[in-house]
CSV table of C-alpha atoms in Angstrom, one decimal:
chain,number,residue,atom,x,y,z
N,162,MET,CA,-51.3,-46.5,13.9
N,163,GLY,CA,-54.6,-44.7,13.9
N,164,GLU,CA,-55.6,-41.1,14.3
N,165,TRP,CA,-58.4,-38.8,15.5
N,166,ILE,CA,-60.1,-36.9,12.7
N,167,VAL,CA,-62.4,-35.5,15.1
N,168,ASP,CA,-61.1,-35.6,18.5
N,169,PHE,CA,-63.2,-37.4,21.2
N,170,GLN,CA,-65.8,-35.0,22.8
N,171,GLY,CA,-67.1,-37.4,25.5
N,172,ARG,CA,-69.8,-40.0,25.9
N,173,ASN,CA,-72.5,-37.6,24.9
N,174,HIS,CA,-75.7,-37.7,23.2
N,175,SER,CA,-75.5,-37.6,19.3
N,176,THR,CA,-79.1,-36.8,18.4
N,177,ALA,CA,-79.1,-36.4,14.7
N,178,ILE,CA,-76.7,-33.6,14.1
N,179,LYS,CA,-73.8,-34.2,16.6
N,180,LEU,CA,-70.5,-36.3,16.0
N,181,ASN,CA,-68.8,-37.3,19.1
N,182,PHE,CA,-65.5,-38.4,17.3
N,183,LEU,CA,-64.1,-40.0,14.3
N,184,TRP,CA,-61.2,-42.2,14.2
N,185,LYS,CA,-59.3,-43.7,11.1
N,186,GLN,CA,-56.8,-46.5,10.7
N,187,ASP,CA,-55.8,-47.2,7.1
N,188,ASN,CA,-59.3,-47.4,5.4
N,189,ILE,CA,-61.2,-48.1,8.4
N,190,PHE,CA,-63.4,-45.4,10.1
N,191,PHE,CA,-65.0,-45.7,13.8
N,192,MET,CA,-67.6,-43.0,14.8
N,193,ASP,CA,-70.2,-42.7,17.2
N,194,ASN,CA,-72.9,-42.1,14.4
N,195,HIS,CA,-72.8,-42.4,10.7
N,196,ARG,CA,-73.4,-38.7,10.2
N,197,ALA,CA,-69.7,-38.6,8.8
N,198,ALA,CA,-70.0,-41.8,6.8
N,199,LEU,CA,-70.4,-39.9,3.4
N,200,TRP,CA,-67.3,-37.8,3.8
N,201,CYS,CA,-65.3,-41.1,4.7
N,202,TRP,CA,-66.4,-42.7,1.5
N,203,LEU,CA,-65.0,-39.9,-1.0
N,204,GLU,CA,-61.5,-41.3,-1.1
N,205,SER,CA,-62.8,-44.6,-2.4
N,206,LEU,CA,-65.0,-42.6,-4.7
N,207,LYS,CA,-62.0,-40.8,-6.1
N,208,LYS,CA,-60.0,-44.1,-6.5
N,209,ASN,CA,-62.7,-46.4,-8.1
N,210,GLU,CA,-64.8,-45.9,-11.3
N,211,LYS,CA,-67.5,-48.3,-10.0
N,212,LEU,CA,-68.2,-49.5,-6.6
N,213,ASN,CA,-70.6,-51.5,-4.8
N,214,LEU,CA,-72.3,-50.5,-1.3
N,215,PHE,CA,-73.4,-52.8,1.6
N,216,HIS,CA,-75.4,-51.1,4.5
N,217,VAL,CA,-75.9,-53.0,7.6
N,218,ASP,CA,-78.0,-51.1,10.2
N,219,ARG,CA,-81.2,-51.2,12.2
N,220,HIS,CA,-82.0,-48.3,10.1
N,221,PHE,CA,-82.2,-47.6,6.4
N,222,ASP,CA,-80.4,-44.0,6.9
N,223,ALA,CA,-82.0,-43.2,3.5
N,224,LEU,CA,-84.2,-40.3,4.2
N,225,PHE,CA,-84.2,-38.0,1.1
N,226,SER,CA,-85.8,-34.7,0.7
N,227,LYS,CA,-85.6,-32.0,-2.3
N,228,GLN,CA,-85.2,-29.3,0.2
N,229,ASP,CA,-81.8,-31.0,1.5
N,230,TYR,CA,-80.6,-31.9,-1.7
N,231,SER,CA,-81.1,-28.5,-3.1
N,232,HIS,CA,-78.5,-27.3,-0.5
N,233,PHE,CA,-75.8,-29.9,-1.5
N,234,PRO,CA,-72.4,-28.2,-2.0
N,235,HIS,CA,-71.6,-29.7,-5.4
N,236,GLU,CA,-68.7,-27.3,-6.1
N,237,ASN,CA,-65.5,-28.7,-4.6
N,238,PHE,CA,-67.4,-31.1,-2.3
N,239,GLU,CA,-64.7,-33.9,-2.9
N,240,ARG,CA,-62.1,-31.7,-1.6
N,241,PHE,CA,-64.1,-30.7,1.5
N,242,GLY,CA,-62.3,-31.3,4.9
N,243,ILE,CA,-64.3,-33.0,7.8
N,244,ASN,CA,-64.9,-29.7,9.5
N,245,GLU,CA,-66.5,-27.9,6.2
N,246,TYR,CA,-68.5,-31.2,5.6
N,247,LEU,CA,-70.0,-31.2,9.2
N,248,GLU,CA,-70.7,-27.4,9.1
N,249,CYS,CA,-72.8,-27.8,5.8
N,250,GLY,CA,-76.2,-26.5,6.4
N,251,TYR,CA,-78.9,-24.2,5.6
N,252,ASP,CA,-81.0,-21.5,7.7
N,253,ASN,CA,-84.7,-22.6,8.6
N,254,ASP,CA,-87.5,-20.8,10.5
N,255,PHE,CA,-86.9,-22.7,13.7
N,256,PHE,CA,-83.2,-23.0,14.3
N,257,ALA,CA,-80.3,-20.8,13.0
N,258,VAL,CA,-78.9,-23.7,10.8
N,259,THR,CA,-80.2,-27.1,9.8
N,260,PRO,CA,-77.2,-29.6,9.5
N,261,LEU,CA,-77.3,-30.9,5.9
N,262,PHE,CA,-75.7,-34.2,6.6
N,263,ARG,CA,-77.7,-36.0,9.6
N,264,TRP,CA,-77.6,-39.5,10.7
N,265,ASP,CA,-80.8,-40.4,9.0
N,266,ASN,CA,-80.4,-38.8,5.8
N,267,TYR,CA,-76.9,-39.0,4.6
N,268,LEU,CA,-77.4,-42.2,2.6
N,269,GLY,CA,-80.3,-40.6,0.9
N,270,LEU,CA,-78.1,-37.9,-0.3
N,271,PHE,CA,-75.5,-40.2,-1.2
N,272,ILE,CA,-77.6,-42.0,-3.3
N,273,GLU,CA,-79.0,-38.9,-5.2
N,274,LYS,CA,-75.3,-37.6,-5.7
N,275,TYR,CA,-73.5,-40.8,-6.5
N,276,GLY,CA,-76.0,-43.4,-7.0
N,277,GLU,CA,-75.0,-44.2,-10.6
N,278,ARG,CA,-71.5,-44.8,-9.5
N,279,ILE,CA,-72.7,-47.8,-7.5
N,280,GLU,CA,-73.2,-51.1,-9.4
N,281,ASN,CA,-74.6,-53.1,-6.6
N,282,TRP,CA,-76.6,-52.1,-3.4
N,283,ALA,CA,-77.1,-54.7,-0.5
N,284,PHE,CA,-79.0,-53.9,2.6
N,285,ALA,CA,-79.3,-55.6,6.0
N,286,THR,CA,-81.8,-53.8,8.3
N,287,HIS,CA,-84.2,-54.4,10.9
N,288,GLY,CA,-86.7,-52.4,8.4
N,289,LYS,CA,-86.6,-49.3,10.5
N,290,GLY,CA,-86.7,-45.6,8.6
N,291,THR,CA,-87.2,-44.7,5.1
N,292,THR,CA,-86.4,-47.3,2.5
N,293,PRO,CA,-84.1,-46.1,-0.2
N,294,HIS,CA,-85.5,-44.5,-3.3
N,295,ALA,CA,-84.6,-45.1,-6.8
N,296,VAL,CA,-82.3,-48.0,-6.2
N,297,ARG,CA,-82.8,-51.8,-6.3
N,298,TYR,CA,-80.9,-53.5,-3.6
N,299,ALA,CA,-80.5,-57.2,-2.4
N,300,ALA,CA,-81.8,-57.9,1.2
N,301,TYR,CA,-80.2,-60.1,3.5
N,302,GLU,CA,-81.2,-61.6,6.9
N,303,PRO,CA,-79.2,-61.9,10.2
N,304,TRP,CA,-78.7,-65.8,9.5
N,305,GLU,CA,-76.8,-65.1,6.3
N,306,PHE,CA,-74.0,-63.7,8.3
N,307,PRO,CA,-71.0,-63.6,8.8
N,308,ALA,CA,-70.7,-66.3,5.8
N,309,THR,CA,-72.0,-63.8,3.1
N,310,LEU,CA,-69.2,-61.5,4.0
N,311,GLY,CA,-66.7,-64.1,2.7
N,312,SER,CA,-68.4,-64.1,-0.8
N,313,LEU,CA,-68.0,-60.4,-1.6
N,314,GLU,CA,-66.5,-59.9,-5.0
N,315,GLY,CA,-65.6,-56.5,-6.7
N,316,ASP,CA,-64.9,-53.3,-4.9
N,317,TRP,CA,-67.3,-52.5,-1.8
N,318,ILE,CA,-67.9,-49.7,0.5
N,319,PHE,CA,-69.2,-51.5,3.6
N,320,ASN,CA,-71.1,-49.4,6.1
N,321,LEU,CA,-71.8,-51.2,9.5
N,322,ASP,CA,-73.7,-49.8,12.4
N,323,LEU,CA,-73.5,-51.7,15.7
N,324,ASP,CA,-77.2,-51.1,16.5
N,325,TYR,CA,-77.9,-54.0,14.0
N,326,PHE,CA,-76.9,-56.4,16.6
N,327,PHE,CA,-79.3,-54.9,19.3
N,328,GLY,CA,-83.2,-54.9,19.7
N,329,ARG,CA,-85.7,-53.8,22.3
N,330,MET,CA,-86.5,-56.5,24.7
N,331,ALA,CA,-89.9,-57.1,26.2
N,332,ASP,CA,-89.2,-55.1,29.1
N,333,GLY,CA,-88.8,-52.1,26.7
N,334,LYS,CA,-84.9,-52.0,27.4
N,335,MET,CA,-82.5,-52.1,24.5
N,336,ASP,CA,-80.1,-55.2,24.5
N,337,ARG,CA,-77.9,-57.4,22.6
N,338,LEU,CA,-79.4,-59.8,20.1
N,339,PHE,CA,-76.3,-61.9,19.1
N,340,THR,CA,-73.6,-63.7,21.0
N,341,ASP,CA,-69.9,-62.7,21.0
N,342,GLU,CA,-69.1,-65.6,18.8
N,343,TYR,CA,-71.3,-64.2,16.0
N,344,ILE,CA,-70.2,-60.6,16.4
N,345,ARG,CA,-66.3,-61.8,16.5
N,346,GLY,CA,-67.2,-63.7,13.2
N,347,TRP,CA,-68.3,-60.6,11.5
N,348,GLY,CA,-64.9,-59.0,12.6
N,349,ALA,CA,-63.1,-61.7,11.2
N,350,GLU,CA,-64.7,-61.9,7.6
N,351,LEU,CA,-64.6,-58.2,7.5
N,352,ARG,CA,-60.6,-58.4,8.0
N,353,LYS,CA,-60.3,-61.0,5.4
N,354,GLY,CA,-62.5,-58.9,3.0
N,355,LEU,CA,-60.1,-55.9,3.7
N,356,ALA,CA,-57.0,-58.1,3.2
N,357,ARG,CA,-58.1,-59.4,-0.1
N,358,GLY,CA,-59.1,-55.6,-1.3
N,359,ALA,CA,-62.8,-56.4,-1.7
N,360,ILE,CA,-63.5,-53.8,1.0
N,361,LYS,CA,-62.2,-50.6,0.1
N,362,THR,CA,-63.7,-48.5,2.9
N,363,LEU,CA,-65.1,-49.7,6.1
N,364,THR,CA,-67.2,-47.4,8.3
N,365,VAL,CA,-68.5,-48.5,11.6
N,366,SER,CA,-70.8,-46.5,13.9
N,367,LEU,CA,-71.3,-47.2,17.6
N,368,SER,CA,-75.1,-45.6,17.7
N,369,PRO,CA,-75.3,-45.7,21.6
N,370,GLU,CA,-78.5,-44.4,21.7
N,371,CYS,CA,-79.9,-47.3,19.7
N,372,ALA,CA,-77.4,-50.0,21.2
N,373,ALA,CA,-78.0,-50.0,25.0
N,374,GLY,CA,-75.9,-46.9,25.7
N,375,TRP,CA,-72.3,-46.2,25.6
N,376,ALA,CA,-71.6,-49.2,27.6
N,377,GLY,CA,-73.4,-51.6,25.3
N,378,ALA,CA,-72.0,-50.0,22.2
N,379,GLU,CA,-68.6,-50.2,23.5
N,380,ALA,CA,-68.8,-53.8,24.6
N,381,ALA,CA,-70.0,-54.8,21.2
N,382,LEU,CA,-66.9,-52.8,19.5
N,383,ALA,CA,-64.5,-54.6,21.5
N,384,VAL,CA,-65.9,-58.0,20.6
N,385,LEU,CA,-66.0,-56.9,16.8
N,386,ASN,CA,-62.3,-55.6,17.0
N,387,GLU,CA,-61.1,-59.0,18.4
N,388,GLY,CA,-61.9,-60.3,14.9
N,389,LEU,CA,-61.2,-57.2,12.9
N,390,GLU,CA,-57.8,-57.2,14.7
N,391,ILE,CA,-57.9,-53.5,15.4
N,392,ASP,CA,-56.6,-52.1,18.6
N,393,PHE,CA,-59.0,-49.4,19.3
N,394,SER,CA,-61.1,-48.1,22.3
N,395,LEU,CA,-62.5,-44.9,23.4
N,396,PRO,CA,-60.5,-43.1,26.2
N,397,GLU,CA,-61.7,-43.3,29.8
């Protein structure tokens, strides 16, 4: 059975700083955006000396600034609860507090803090956002999936954003790029990777603002979960 780590707050805008829910079953985490992903990976970091990381997302999520990192809470960080993690931030001249971990920089901060713990990096993106600094990575294209997932060896953190399956159409609207069969195949291969122990932690983000709204993101999640064999949906 799964559990709510952050109770569902409703189908609200996330912007870069809000998290509307976080749900966990075993080593699988669902959230509305990847702001909490780094926190979800801490358990794997504690258990495994060396890891690999696969990031699948329309965006790189790897923005990095020295100002952000200067406020990283190094002391006792790996014992932080989710609320402590989400509340990390620092004062600025415009708002009371700038949240430290945001949906565009959590991976940049992870690379700076834990980069030497990662042996292999793999990215599949649409080329949006800031590319990772100071790491060399393998890049994958959509047609290499889901078959690529079946060849993962070693211990992996797998970070999937459903907005990877979406793009902006000629009319300017966001819509699905891939078929149900393709997305269901992703779920099936991820399930196999979890079963054989290659995927140590799976984090999945809905990103409704980048995936045709909540309706579009939830529909894609339902298809993914058919292959993943997870019984999860958001409350009505």
